[in-house]
Amino acid sequence: MFLHTVLAGCLLASSHAMSVTSRSNSEALQHSPPSAHPSTIGPVTELTIANRVIAPDGFKRSATLAGGIFPGPLIKAQKNDNFSINVVNQLQDKDMPLSTSVHWHGIQQQKTNWADGTSFITQCPIPPNRSFLHQFSTNQTGTFWYHSHFSTQYCDGLRGPLVIYDPDDPHKDLYDVDDESTILTISDWYHDPTIVLNKILGPITNNSTLINGLGRYPGGPLSPLAVINVEQGKRYRFRVLGLSCDPSYNLTIDGHIMTIIEADGVETIPETVDSLPVLPGQRYSVIVHADQPVANYWVRVLPNLGNQSFSGGLNQAILRYKGAPEEDPTSSPGPSTLPFNEAKLASLMNIPAPGVPEIGKADININLVAGNVNGLFTINNVSYHNPPTPVLLQMLSGAQHPSDLLPNGSVYELPPNKVVEITLPNTGAALGGPHPMHLHGHKFAVVRVAGNSTPNFVNPIWRDTVSMGTTIGDNVTFRFVTDNAGPWFFHCHIDFHLNNGFAAVMAEARNQLPIVSESIPDTWASLCPTDNPYTASQLGSFNTSILT
């Protein structure tokens, strides 16, 4: 069963009934101080993964955290910085997975597929009391994030923002402030560990919504809410990150409009809206002009499932003008007159879609039909399950044919330097949408968005996480070029759906893998169990002659 394989090597406690207050003080489980904004670390750093008891909504629970806080510390970099992040596994709470991995969501990992941080695709998970050094470079800029890519571990807390600032940002004249104080993370929160939640058949409901790591739950205490401070007259670039495991959120700010200037690390032609749907894995930058009277205003994030109420501060944060009293807002949401329309989003750099501008006329055209059988999600009638050995290790070991690659039926072999078109017809068979579909290793041109049947090959939005839509008959379509060797995960970013098989693997440009293998450190293969048939002893120094 998929759950068993994804949690291999982890210990499942018989019950979570043990109160967190009964734990020994000698354990590394302590309270994390509430903070509206993450701490900040640089691109060359150590990221310790450990368990701590936190109460972001007033309910105490042990969590799996990066840097001891939720959300994890902001990784702040500048354009063309080199990243060297040592992920250290100090997990010890046996009520949650003890192995881990960290994925850098949206970073394309050009020539460094091995550093993508995706368990069972690009690496073996990091065992307890071990570490793994991720080294990569990128010329990308924009808003990204990092999270566990092992089981549903990021739902237990391992998620945080990553921003690469651009000193030559083409939009910089449109805003005055863009710093740690303008990062806005939106996440769901669960009072039970996900090992318990994964046993639930059907929808899983979160207990609360957290904005910048703070929120409230129905019937709970009036815990502190996140406060976003602004000064009247200034223009703010808010970097909005969808760190959710399941719900999508609709962001509105009472009395204020938002101008979108970035989607998933791609600058866009400015587009003004008064509401913004943020699906798990998606990021946006929006400019908000603090042009209203000095007061407090509600920031609202309405979830598409669970408790859809703003009563008592649920699903909300506070936008506080300098000079306003420290009290809850009394503002009201206005009527929506500028709704979000993804079809209107366009790349600022006017990047056309690659290939022949007609649906079905790419070099390679793949139709991926999502379904669900007995609670397991499928893509083209196959439910993904973790292979016993990472796909990259299989490819480096000389698997000669796509059918040799595990898991059977979930791996799509893609030759180099081809235009690939992926279509995602919404048949209604995959329940629980809208499904945010994320491709590792690439940004892609969305030539047909949800809710719009007219393709746009001239100036589409480029992004890395796209909604499949909620309407039966939608057929979201995107294109990318196979210019980045290695296996790349393609999956629904609702983590419970991924855990139940909603994924596939794009095994790309196998004959260019020698370029990737040149930078693989010895420590990479040593993460895998010594009894694995594909360990470094069999690979030697990754003999690349078998790949050509």
mmCIF file of N, CA and C in Angstrom, residues 8 13 33 56 73 82 115 161 186 253 285 314 331 350 369 387 407 426 435-436 454 466 468 529 547:
data_model
loop_
_atom_site.group_PDB
_atom_site.id
_atom_site.type_symbol
_atom_site.label_atom_id
_atom_site.label_comp_id
_atom_site.label_asym_id
_atom_site.label_seq_id
_atom_site.Cartn_x
_atom_site.Cartn_y
_atom_site.Cartn_z
ATOM 1 N N ALA A 8 8.290 4.293 4.778
ATOM 2 C CA ALA A 8 9.279 3.267 5.084
ATOM 3 C C ALA A 8 10.398 3.848 5.928
ATOM 4 N N ALA A 13 3.718 5.548 15.921
ATOM 5 C CA ALA A 13 3.312 5.328 17.298
ATOM 6 C C ALA A 13 1.884 4.809 17.324
ATOM 7 N N PRO A 33 8.359 31.055 20.007
ATOM 8 C CA PRO A 33 7.649 32.307 20.232
ATOM 9 C C PRO A 33 6.850 32.720 19.011
ATOM 10 N N PRO A 56 0.527 27.731 17.250
ATOM 11 C CA PRO A 56 0.302 28.901 16.393
ATOM 12 C C PRO A 56 -1.135 29.407 16.416
ATOM 13 N N PRO A 73 12.385 29.735 8.652
ATOM 14 C CA PRO A 73 13.046 31.013 8.384
ATOM 15 C C PRO A 73 13.034 31.371 6.903
ATOM 16 N N ASN A 82 24.987 31.843 -5.126
ATOM 17 C CA ASN A 82 25.114 30.400 -5.066
ATOM 18 C C ASN A 82 24.530 29.898 -3.750
ATOM 19 N N ALA A 115 19.965 17.793 -6.466
ATOM 20 C CA ALA A 115 19.775 18.699 -5.319
ATOM 21 C C ALA A 115 18.329 19.135 -5.155
ATOM 22 N N PRO A 161 9.401 30.318 3.472
ATOM 23 C CA PRO A 161 9.593 31.126 2.262
ATOM 24 C C PRO A 161 11.043 31.212 1.811
ATOM 25 N N ILE A 186 0.406 31.879 3.629
ATOM 26 C CA ILE A 186 -0.933 31.371 3.937
ATOM 27 C C ILE A 186 -0.844 29.856 4.032
ATOM 28 N N ILE A 253 -8.256 42.129 0.795
ATOM 29 C CA ILE A 253 -7.890 43.080 1.849
ATOM 30 C C ILE A 253 -8.955 44.177 1.869
ATOM 31 N N SER A 285 3.327 38.100 -6.342
ATOM 32 C CA SER A 285 3.641 39.406 -5.764
ATOM 33 C C SER A 285 2.552 40.367 -6.177
ATOM 34 N N LEU A 314 -11.295 34.231 12.545
ATOM 35 C CA LEU A 314 -10.914 33.060 11.751
ATOM 36 C C LEU A 314 -10.521 33.477 10.339
ATOM 37 N N SER A 331 -13.538 46.805 9.807
ATOM 38 C CA SER A 331 -13.778 46.999 8.379
ATOM 39 C C SER A 331 -14.657 45.898 7.812
ATOM 40 N N ASN A 350 7.004 39.186 -22.494
ATOM 41 C CA ASN A 350 6.346 38.758 -23.740
ATOM 42 C C ASN A 350 6.976 37.488 -24.310
ATOM 43 N N VAL A 369 -4.874 12.025 -17.854
ATOM 44 C CA VAL A 369 -6.241 12.009 -17.342
ATOM 45 C C VAL A 369 -6.226 11.573 -15.885
ATOM 46 N N PRO A 387 9.075 4.359 -5.672
ATOM 47 C CA PRO A 387 9.920 3.227 -6.052
ATOM 48 C C PRO A 387 10.873 2.888 -4.909
ATOM 49 N N PRO A 407 8.450 3.818 -10.569
ATOM 50 C CA PRO A 407 7.354 2.855 -10.567
ATOM 51 C C PRO A 407 6.739 2.663 -11.960
ATOM 52 N N ASN A 426 -10.275 17.880 -17.345
ATOM 53 C CA ASN A 426 -11.023 17.725 -16.094
ATOM 54 C C ASN A 426 -12.292 16.932 -16.384
ATOM 55 N N HIS A 435 -7.285 21.144 -8.374
ATOM 56 C CA HIS A 435 -5.995 20.501 -8.144
ATOM 57 C C HIS A 435 -4.871 21.398 -8.673
ATOM 58 N N PRO A 436 -3.936 21.801 -7.809
ATOM 59 C CA PRO A 436 -2.789 22.588 -8.268
ATOM 60 C C PRO A 436 -1.693 21.651 -8.770
ATOM 61 N N THR A 454 -10.077 29.171 -24.945
ATOM 62 C CA THR A 454 -9.309 29.805 -26.022
ATOM 63 C C THR A 454 -7.819 29.762 -25.704
ATOM 64 N N VAL A 466 -0.130 25.143 -11.618
ATOM 65 C CA VAL A 466 -1.319 25.638 -12.318
ATOM 66 C C VAL A 466 -2.558 24.896 -11.841
ATOM 67 N N MET A 468 -6.007 23.010 -12.206
ATOM 68 C CA MET A 468 -6.735 22.196 -13.193
ATOM 69 C C MET A 468 -8.164 22.689 -13.370
ATOM 70 N N PRO A 529 20.053 3.151 1.762
ATOM 71 C CA PRO A 529 20.446 1.987 2.572
ATOM 72 C C PRO A 529 21.535 1.180 1.883
ATOM 73 N N LEU A 547 25.394 5.715 -20.384
ATOM 74 C CA LEU A 547 24.297 6.643 -20.667
ATOM 75 C C LEU A 547 24.354 7.175 -22.086
#
